[in-house]
CSV table of C-alpha atoms in Angstrom, one decimal:
chain,number,residue,atom,x,y,z
V,986,MET,CA,6.0,202.8,278.7
V,987,ASP,CA,4.6,200.4,281.6
V,988,TYR,CA,6.7,199.5,284.4
V,989,GLU,CA,7.1,195.8,283.4
V,990,MET,CA,8.5,196.6,280.1
V,991,ALA,CA,10.9,199.1,281.8
V,992,ILE,CA,12.3,196.4,284.0
V,993,ILE,CA,12.5,193.9,281.1
V,994,GLN,CA,14.7,196.4,279.2
V,995,ARG,CA,16.8,197.2,282.3
V,996,LEU,CA,17.4,193.6,283.1
V,997,GLN,CA,18.1,192.8,279.4
V,998,ALA,CA,20.7,195.6,279.4
V,999,GLU,CA,22.2,194.2,282.6
V,1000,VAL,CA,22.5,190.6,281.4
V,1001,ASP,CA,24.1,192.0,278.1
V,1002,TYR,CA,26.6,194.0,280.4
V,1003,ILE,CA,27.3,190.8,282.6
V,1004,LYS,CA,27.8,188.7,279.2
V,1005,PHE,CA,30.4,191.3,277.9
V,1006,PHE,CA,32.1,192.4,281.2
V,1007,TYR,CA,32.3,189.1,283.1
V,1008,GLY,CA,32.4,186.8,280.0
V,1009,LYS,CA,29.6,184.7,281.6
V,1010,ALA,CA,26.5,183.1,280.5
V,1011,ALA,CA,23.6,185.1,282.1
V,1012,GLU,CA,19.9,185.3,281.7
V,1013,TYR,CA,16.8,186.9,283.4
V,1014,GLY,CA,13.2,186.3,284.1
V,1015,PHE,CA,10.3,186.4,286.6
V,1016,ASP,CA,9.5,183.5,289.1
V,1017,GLU,CA,5.8,183.6,289.7
V,1018,SER,CA,6.2,181.3,292.8
V,1019,ILE,CA,8.2,183.9,294.6
V,1020,LYS,CA,6.8,187.0,292.7
V,1021,ARG,CA,10.5,188.2,292.1
V,1022,TRP,CA,12.5,189.0,288.9
V,1023,TRP,CA,15.9,187.3,288.7
V,1024,VAL,CA,19.3,187.4,287.0
V,1025,TYR,CA,21.0,184.2,286.6
V,1026,VAL,CA,24.7,183.6,286.1
V,1027,GLU,CA,25.7,180.1,285.4
V,1028,ASP,CA,29.3,179.8,286.6
V,1029,PHE,CA,30.4,182.6,288.8
V,1030,GLU,CA,34.0,182.4,289.7
V,1031,LEU,CA,34.6,182.2,293.6
V,1032,PRO,CA,37.6,183.7,295.1
V,1033,ALA,CA,40.5,181.4,296.3
V,1034,GLY,CA,39.8,179.7,299.7
V,1035,TRP,CA,36.5,178.1,298.7
V,1036,LYS,CA,36.3,174.3,297.9
V,1037,GLN,CA,34.5,175.1,294.8
V,1038,THR,CA,35.8,177.1,291.9
V,1039,PHE,CA,32.4,178.2,290.6
V,1040,THR,CA,28.9,178.5,291.7
V,1041,PRO,CA,25.7,179.4,289.9
V,1042,ILE,CA,24.3,182.8,291.3
V,1043,LEU,CA,20.7,183.8,291.2
V,1044,VAL,CA,20.0,187.4,292.1
V,1045,THR,CA,16.4,188.3,292.8
V,1046,THR,CA,14.7,191.6,293.2
V,1047,SER,CA,11.2,193.0,293.5
V,1048,GLN,CA,9.1,194.6,290.7
V,1049,TYR,CA,10.4,197.9,291.8
V,1050,TYR,CA,14.0,197.3,290.7
V,1051,PRO,CA,16.2,199.2,290.1
V,1052,SER,CA,14.7,201.4,293.0
V,1053,ASP,CA,14.7,198.5,295.2
V,1054,PRO,CA,18.0,196.9,295.7
V,1055,PRO,CA,18.5,193.1,295.9
V,1056,ASP,CA,19.0,192.2,299.6
V,1057,GLY,CA,20.9,188.9,299.0
V,1058,PHE,CA,21.5,186.2,296.5
V,1059,PHE,CA,21.0,182.5,296.0
V,1060,LEU,CA,24.0,180.1,295.3
V,1061,SER,CA,25.0,176.5,295.4
V,1062,ASN,CA,23.7,174.8,298.6
V,1063,GLU,CA,27.0,173.0,298.8
V,1064,LEU,CA,29.2,176.0,299.5
V,1065,CYS,CA,32.1,175.5,301.9
V,1066,ASP,CA,35.7,176.7,302.5
V,1067,ILE,CA,38.7,174.5,302.0
V,1068,TYR,CA,38.2,173.4,305.6
V,1069,ASP,CA,34.5,172.4,304.9
V,1070,ARG,CA,33.3,175.2,306.9
V,1071,LYS,CA,30.0,177.1,305.9
V,1072,PRO,CA,30.2,180.9,305.8
V,1073,SER,CA,27.9,183.1,308.1
V,1074,HIS,CA,24.9,184.8,306.5
V,1075,TYR,CA,24.5,181.5,304.4
V,1076,PHE,CA,21.3,179.6,304.8
V,1077,GLU,CA,20.8,176.2,303.0
V,1078,GLU,CA,17.5,175.4,304.9
V,1079,LYS,CA,14.0,176.9,304.0
V,1080,SER,CA,13.5,180.1,305.8
V,1081,ALA,CA,11.9,183.5,305.3
V,1082,HIS,CA,15.0,184.4,303.2
V,1083,ASN,CA,15.4,181.1,301.3
V,1084,SER,CA,12.2,180.5,299.5
V,1085,LEU,CA,14.0,178.2,296.9
V,1086,SER,CA,15.7,175.6,299.1
V,1087,HIS,CA,13.5,173.1,297.5
V,1088,LYS,CA,15.3,173.8,294.1
V,1089,ASN,CA,18.6,173.3,295.8
V,1090,TRP,CA,19.5,177.0,296.3
V,1091,ALA,CA,21.1,178.4,299.5
V,1092,TRP,CA,20.6,182.2,300.5
V,1093,TYR,CA,23.4,184.5,301.2
V,1094,CYS,CA,22.5,187.8,302.9
V,1095,ILE,CA,24.1,190.9,301.6
V,1096,HIS,CA,22.3,194.3,302.2
V,1097,PRO,CA,24.0,196.8,300.0
V,1098,ASP,CA,23.9,200.8,300.3
V,1099,TRP,CA,22.1,201.3,297.0
V,1100,ASN,CA,22.2,204.3,294.6
V,1101,PRO,CA,20.9,203.2,291.2
V,1102,GLY,CA,21.3,205.3,288.2
V,1103,TYR,CA,19.4,205.6,284.9
V,1104,ASP,CA,22.4,203.9,283.0
V,1105,ILE,CA,23.7,200.7,284.6
V,1106,ARG,CA,27.2,202.1,284.1
V,1107,ASP,CA,26.6,205.2,286.2
V,1108,GLY,CA,24.7,203.8,289.3
V,1109,ASP,CA,24.3,200.5,291.2
V,1110,SER,CA,23.0,197.5,289.4
V,1111,ILE,CA,23.0,193.8,289.5
V,1112,ALA,CA,26.0,193.7,287.3
V,1113,LYS,CA,27.9,195.8,289.9
V,1114,TYR,CA,26.3,193.8,292.8
V,1115,LEU,CA,28.1,190.7,291.5
V,1116,THR,CA,31.5,192.6,292.2
V,1117,LEU,CA,30.2,193.2,295.7
V,1118,ILE,CA,29.3,189.4,295.9
V,1119,HIS,CA,32.9,188.5,295.0
V,1120,LEU,CA,34.3,190.9,297.6
V,1121,THR,CA,31.9,189.7,300.3
V,1122,LEU,CA,32.8,186.0,299.6
V,1123,SER,CA,36.5,187.0,299.5
V,1124,GLU,CA,36.2,188.5,303.0
V,1125,ALA,CA,34.2,185.6,304.4
V,1126,ILE,CA,37.0,183.2,304.2
V,1127,ARG,CA,39.7,185.5,305.8
């Protein structure tokens, strides 16, 4: 099996897991303009303390996923806490990290320790990365 087919099967399994575990609409694909695979979650629930209740999430990764971890994610470019403050590690403007600002995405940096497994339930995965995103966003407003 070629590597592209393997990553497609892996991302499909992750999207299916996200739909089942989180009960959220999710999809995956490849963005030729940034040469990255992505997983999109339409309505990611934000922890208490944010002005918004939900945000779309776009996690991108290289063609070497799952060996290469995601090193951040995209979300609404209007994120702020209930006091109208923006979090640190959050970039709305175009930058080396935020190559999708023109599509109204903001970049949030999270660099996880990463130990992927063959089965997404055994090792790190984008599905589990969503849990880290929620935890990080919970800590960001404390």
